[in-house]
mmCIF file of C-alpha atoms in Angstrom:
data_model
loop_
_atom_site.group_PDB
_atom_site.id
_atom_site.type_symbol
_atom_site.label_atom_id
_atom_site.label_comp_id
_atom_site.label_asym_id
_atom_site.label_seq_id
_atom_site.Cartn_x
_atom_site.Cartn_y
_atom_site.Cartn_z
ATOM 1 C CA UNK M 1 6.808 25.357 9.616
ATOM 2 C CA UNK M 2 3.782 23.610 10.343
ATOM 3 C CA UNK M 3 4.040 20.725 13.010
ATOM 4 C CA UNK M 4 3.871 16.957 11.824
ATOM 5 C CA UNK M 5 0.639 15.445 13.316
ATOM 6 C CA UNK M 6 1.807 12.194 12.536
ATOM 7 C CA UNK M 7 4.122 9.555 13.205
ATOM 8 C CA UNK M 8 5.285 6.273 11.344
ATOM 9 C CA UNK M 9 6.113 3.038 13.236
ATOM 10 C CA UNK M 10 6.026 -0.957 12.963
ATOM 11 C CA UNK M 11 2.409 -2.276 13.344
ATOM 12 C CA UNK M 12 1.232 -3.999 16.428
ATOM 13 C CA UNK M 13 -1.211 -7.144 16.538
ATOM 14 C CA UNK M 14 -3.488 -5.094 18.175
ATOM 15 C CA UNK M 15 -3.512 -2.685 15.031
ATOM 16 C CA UNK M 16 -5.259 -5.022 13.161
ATOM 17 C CA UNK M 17 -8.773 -4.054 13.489
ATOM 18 C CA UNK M 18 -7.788 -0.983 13.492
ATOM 19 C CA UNK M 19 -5.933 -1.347 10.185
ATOM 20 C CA UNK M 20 -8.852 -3.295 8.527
ATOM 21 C CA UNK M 21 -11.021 -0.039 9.142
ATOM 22 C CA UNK M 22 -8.449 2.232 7.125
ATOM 23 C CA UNK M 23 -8.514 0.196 4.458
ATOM 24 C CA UNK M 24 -12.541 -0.207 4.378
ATOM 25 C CA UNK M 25 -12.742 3.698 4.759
ATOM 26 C CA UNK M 26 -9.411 3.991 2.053
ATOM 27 C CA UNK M 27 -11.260 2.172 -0.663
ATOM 28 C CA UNK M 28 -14.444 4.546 -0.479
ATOM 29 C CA UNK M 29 -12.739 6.972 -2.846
ATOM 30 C CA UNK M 30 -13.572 4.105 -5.600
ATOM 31 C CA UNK M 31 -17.092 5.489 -5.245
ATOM 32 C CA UNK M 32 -15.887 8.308 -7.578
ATOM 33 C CA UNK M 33 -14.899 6.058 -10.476
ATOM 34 C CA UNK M 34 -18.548 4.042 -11.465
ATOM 35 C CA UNK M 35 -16.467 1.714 -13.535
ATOM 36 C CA UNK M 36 -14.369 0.956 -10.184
ATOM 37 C CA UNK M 37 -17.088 2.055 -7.747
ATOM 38 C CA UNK M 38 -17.500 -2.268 -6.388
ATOM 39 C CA UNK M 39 -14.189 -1.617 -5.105
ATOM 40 C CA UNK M 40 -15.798 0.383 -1.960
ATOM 41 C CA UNK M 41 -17.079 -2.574 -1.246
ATOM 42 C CA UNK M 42 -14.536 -4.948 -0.601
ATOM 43 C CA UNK M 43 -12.668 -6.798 2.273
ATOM 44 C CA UNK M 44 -9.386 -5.695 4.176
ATOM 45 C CA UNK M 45 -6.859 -7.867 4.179
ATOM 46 C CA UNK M 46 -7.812 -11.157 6.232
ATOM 47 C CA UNK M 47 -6.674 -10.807 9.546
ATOM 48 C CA UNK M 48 -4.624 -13.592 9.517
ATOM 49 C CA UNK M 49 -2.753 -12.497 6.618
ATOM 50 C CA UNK M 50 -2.358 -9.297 8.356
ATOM 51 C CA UNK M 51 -1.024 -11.032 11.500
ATOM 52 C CA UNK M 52 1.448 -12.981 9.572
ATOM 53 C CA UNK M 53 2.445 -9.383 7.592
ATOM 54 C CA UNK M 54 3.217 -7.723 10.989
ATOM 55 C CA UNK M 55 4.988 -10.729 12.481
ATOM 56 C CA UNK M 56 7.128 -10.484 9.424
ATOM 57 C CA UNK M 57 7.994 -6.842 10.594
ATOM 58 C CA UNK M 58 6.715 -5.580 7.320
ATOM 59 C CA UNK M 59 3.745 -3.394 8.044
ATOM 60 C CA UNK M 60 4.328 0.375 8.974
ATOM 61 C CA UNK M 61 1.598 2.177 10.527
ATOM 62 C CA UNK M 62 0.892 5.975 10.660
ATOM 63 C CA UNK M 63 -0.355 7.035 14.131
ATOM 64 C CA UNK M 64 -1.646 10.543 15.666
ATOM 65 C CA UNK M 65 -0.508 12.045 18.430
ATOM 66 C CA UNK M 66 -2.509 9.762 20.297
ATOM 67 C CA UNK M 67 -0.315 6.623 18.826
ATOM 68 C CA UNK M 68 -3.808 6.000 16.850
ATOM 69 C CA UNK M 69 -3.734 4.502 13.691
ATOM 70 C CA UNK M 70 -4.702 6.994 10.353
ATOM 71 C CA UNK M 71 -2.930 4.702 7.622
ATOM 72 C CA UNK M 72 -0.875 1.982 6.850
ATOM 73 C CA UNK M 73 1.454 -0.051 4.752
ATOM 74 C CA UNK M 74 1.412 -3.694 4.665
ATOM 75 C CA UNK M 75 4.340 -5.292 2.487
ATOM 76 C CA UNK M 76 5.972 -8.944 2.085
ATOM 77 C CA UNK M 77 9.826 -9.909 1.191
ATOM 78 C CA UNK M 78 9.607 -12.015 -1.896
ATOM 79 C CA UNK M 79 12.726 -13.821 -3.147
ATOM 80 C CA UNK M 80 14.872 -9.981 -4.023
ATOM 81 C CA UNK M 81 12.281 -7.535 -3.084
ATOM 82 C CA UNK M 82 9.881 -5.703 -0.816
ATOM 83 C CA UNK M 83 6.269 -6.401 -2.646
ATOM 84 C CA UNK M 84 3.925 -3.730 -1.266
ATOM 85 C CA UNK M 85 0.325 -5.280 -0.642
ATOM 86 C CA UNK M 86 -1.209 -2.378 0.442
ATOM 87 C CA UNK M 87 -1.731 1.214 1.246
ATOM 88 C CA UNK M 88 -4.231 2.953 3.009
ATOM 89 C CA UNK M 89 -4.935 6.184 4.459
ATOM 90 C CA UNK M 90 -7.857 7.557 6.134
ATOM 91 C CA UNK M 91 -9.682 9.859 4.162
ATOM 92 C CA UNK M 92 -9.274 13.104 6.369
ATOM 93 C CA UNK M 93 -5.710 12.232 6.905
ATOM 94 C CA UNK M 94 -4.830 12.175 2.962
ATOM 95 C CA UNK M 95 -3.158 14.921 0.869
ATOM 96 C CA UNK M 96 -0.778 15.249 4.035
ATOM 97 C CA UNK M 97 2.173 12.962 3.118
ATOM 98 C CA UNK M 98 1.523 10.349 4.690
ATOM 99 C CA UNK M 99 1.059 7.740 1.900
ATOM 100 C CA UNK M 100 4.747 9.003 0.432
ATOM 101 C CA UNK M 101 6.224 8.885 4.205
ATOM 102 C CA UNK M 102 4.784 5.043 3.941
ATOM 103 C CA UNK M 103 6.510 4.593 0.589
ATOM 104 C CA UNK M 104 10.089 5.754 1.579
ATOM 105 C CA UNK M 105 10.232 3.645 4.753
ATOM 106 C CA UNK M 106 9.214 0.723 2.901
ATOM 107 C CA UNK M 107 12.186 1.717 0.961
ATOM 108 C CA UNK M 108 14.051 2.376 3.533
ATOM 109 C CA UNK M 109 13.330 -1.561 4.747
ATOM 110 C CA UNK M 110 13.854 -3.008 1.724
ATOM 111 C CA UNK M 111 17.710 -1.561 1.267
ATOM 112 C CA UNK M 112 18.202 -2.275 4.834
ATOM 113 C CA UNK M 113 17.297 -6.220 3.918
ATOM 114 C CA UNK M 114 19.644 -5.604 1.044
ATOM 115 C CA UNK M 115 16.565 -6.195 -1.577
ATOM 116 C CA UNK M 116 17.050 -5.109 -5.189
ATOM 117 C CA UNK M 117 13.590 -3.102 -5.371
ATOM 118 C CA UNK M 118 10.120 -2.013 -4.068
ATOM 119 C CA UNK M 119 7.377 -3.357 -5.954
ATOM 120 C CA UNK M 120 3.307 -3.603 -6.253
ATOM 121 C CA UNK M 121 0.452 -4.008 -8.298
ATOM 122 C CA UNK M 122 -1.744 -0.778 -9.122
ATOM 123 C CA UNK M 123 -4.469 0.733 -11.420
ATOM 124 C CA UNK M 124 -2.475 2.485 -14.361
ATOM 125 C CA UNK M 125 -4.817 5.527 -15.103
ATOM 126 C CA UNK M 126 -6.040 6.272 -11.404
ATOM 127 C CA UNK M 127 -4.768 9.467 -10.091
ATOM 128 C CA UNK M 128 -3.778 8.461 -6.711
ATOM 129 C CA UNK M 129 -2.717 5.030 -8.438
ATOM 130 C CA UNK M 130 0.278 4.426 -10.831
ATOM 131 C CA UNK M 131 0.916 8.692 -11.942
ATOM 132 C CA UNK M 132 1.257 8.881 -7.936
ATOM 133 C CA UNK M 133 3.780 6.032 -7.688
ATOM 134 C CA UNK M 134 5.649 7.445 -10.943
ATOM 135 C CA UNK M 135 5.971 10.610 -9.104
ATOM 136 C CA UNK M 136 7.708 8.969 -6.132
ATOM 137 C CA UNK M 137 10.343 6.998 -8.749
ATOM 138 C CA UNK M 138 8.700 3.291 -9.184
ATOM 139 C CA UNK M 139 8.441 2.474 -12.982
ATOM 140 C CA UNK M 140 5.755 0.005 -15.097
ATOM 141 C CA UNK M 141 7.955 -3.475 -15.114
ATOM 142 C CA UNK M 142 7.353 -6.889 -16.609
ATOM 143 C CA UNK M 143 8.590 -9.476 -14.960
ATOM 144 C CA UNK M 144 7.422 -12.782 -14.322
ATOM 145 C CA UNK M 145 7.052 -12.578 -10.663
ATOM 146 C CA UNK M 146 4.853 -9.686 -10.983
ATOM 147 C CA UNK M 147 3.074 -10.944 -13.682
ATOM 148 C CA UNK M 148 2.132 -13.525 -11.230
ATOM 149 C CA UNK M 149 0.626 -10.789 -9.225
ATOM 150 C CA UNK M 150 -1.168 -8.845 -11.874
ATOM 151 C CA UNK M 151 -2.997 -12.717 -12.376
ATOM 152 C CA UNK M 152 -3.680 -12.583 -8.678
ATOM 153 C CA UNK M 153 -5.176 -9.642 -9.182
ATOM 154 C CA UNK M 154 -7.514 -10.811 -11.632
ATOM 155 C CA UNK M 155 -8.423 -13.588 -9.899
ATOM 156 C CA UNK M 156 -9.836 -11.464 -7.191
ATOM 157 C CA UNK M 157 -11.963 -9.510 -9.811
ATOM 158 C CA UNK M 158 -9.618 -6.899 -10.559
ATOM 159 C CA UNK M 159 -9.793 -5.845 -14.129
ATOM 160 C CA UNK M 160 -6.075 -7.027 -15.541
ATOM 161 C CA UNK M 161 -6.485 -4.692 -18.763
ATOM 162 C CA UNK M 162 -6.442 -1.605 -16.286
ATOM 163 C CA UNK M 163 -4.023 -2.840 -13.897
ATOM 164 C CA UNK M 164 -0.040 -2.864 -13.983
ATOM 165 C CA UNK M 165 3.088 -3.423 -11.761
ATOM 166 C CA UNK M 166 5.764 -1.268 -10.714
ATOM 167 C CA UNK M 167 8.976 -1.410 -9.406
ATOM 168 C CA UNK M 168 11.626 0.987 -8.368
ATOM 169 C CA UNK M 169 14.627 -0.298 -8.461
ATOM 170 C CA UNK M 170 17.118 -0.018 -5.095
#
């Protein structure tokens, strides 16, 4: 059995920068899609919003062996559930299991709150989008509150016909 290189704790203020970097490098895959390609451009998460994310104890980083940062999961409780803002992992630490490690301790959180579900917002027909969140047990949904966050999305120039939410219930 091959050794974990990776580890999975609570984020740190002084992540921050660190996290805004993963996310920058993250969204370069975009560059593959030339219909989603502007996305490689984009802005982390404000810092402050970050800050406030971490505070809340709801941002899980994946470190190296060096207690580095290689990817990350920033998250808010909203009313009944654990609404997953982001995740990022750097490029050369993808495809290791790191982004589904992410996923089940946000899960993990969320039933030990005593929250009815995980949710998020998402590209339907990206690969590493909505199929890989299907895979790990979230479902489309169509609620109001994440309507409100598909809406948000388009505000901020995301294309709402390609986008959907997803929830997996706890």
């Amino acid at each position: 059995m091959k050794e974990r290189l990776w580890t999975i704790r609570h984020a740190h203020p002084s992540d921050i920068d660190a996290l805004g970097g993963i996310e920058v490098a993250a969204a370069q895959v975009f560059q593959s899609l030339e219909a989603l390609s502007w996305l490689a451009e984009g802005e982390p998460i404000p810092s402050g919003r970050q800050h406030q994310l971490i505070e809340a104890g709801t941002v899980f980083v994946a470190t190296d062996t060096h207690n580095q940062p290689v990817g990350f999961l920033s998250a808010e409780v909203l009313e009944d559930r654990l609404h997953i803002v982001e995740v990022s992992v750097l490029p050369e630490w993808q495809r290791m299991g790191i982004g589904r490690a992410l996923i089940d301790v946000a899960r993990d959180a969320a039933i030990s709150l005593h929250l009815r579900a995980l949710t998020l917002t998402t590209f339907r027909h990206v690969a590493w989008n909505a199929p890989f969140y299907a895979e790990l047990g979230f479902e489309e949904a169509h609620d109001t509150a994440l309507q409100q966050h598909l809406e948000t999305d388009a505000q901020n120039g995301l294309p709402i016909k390609d986008r959907c939410a997803m929830a997996m219930v706890l």
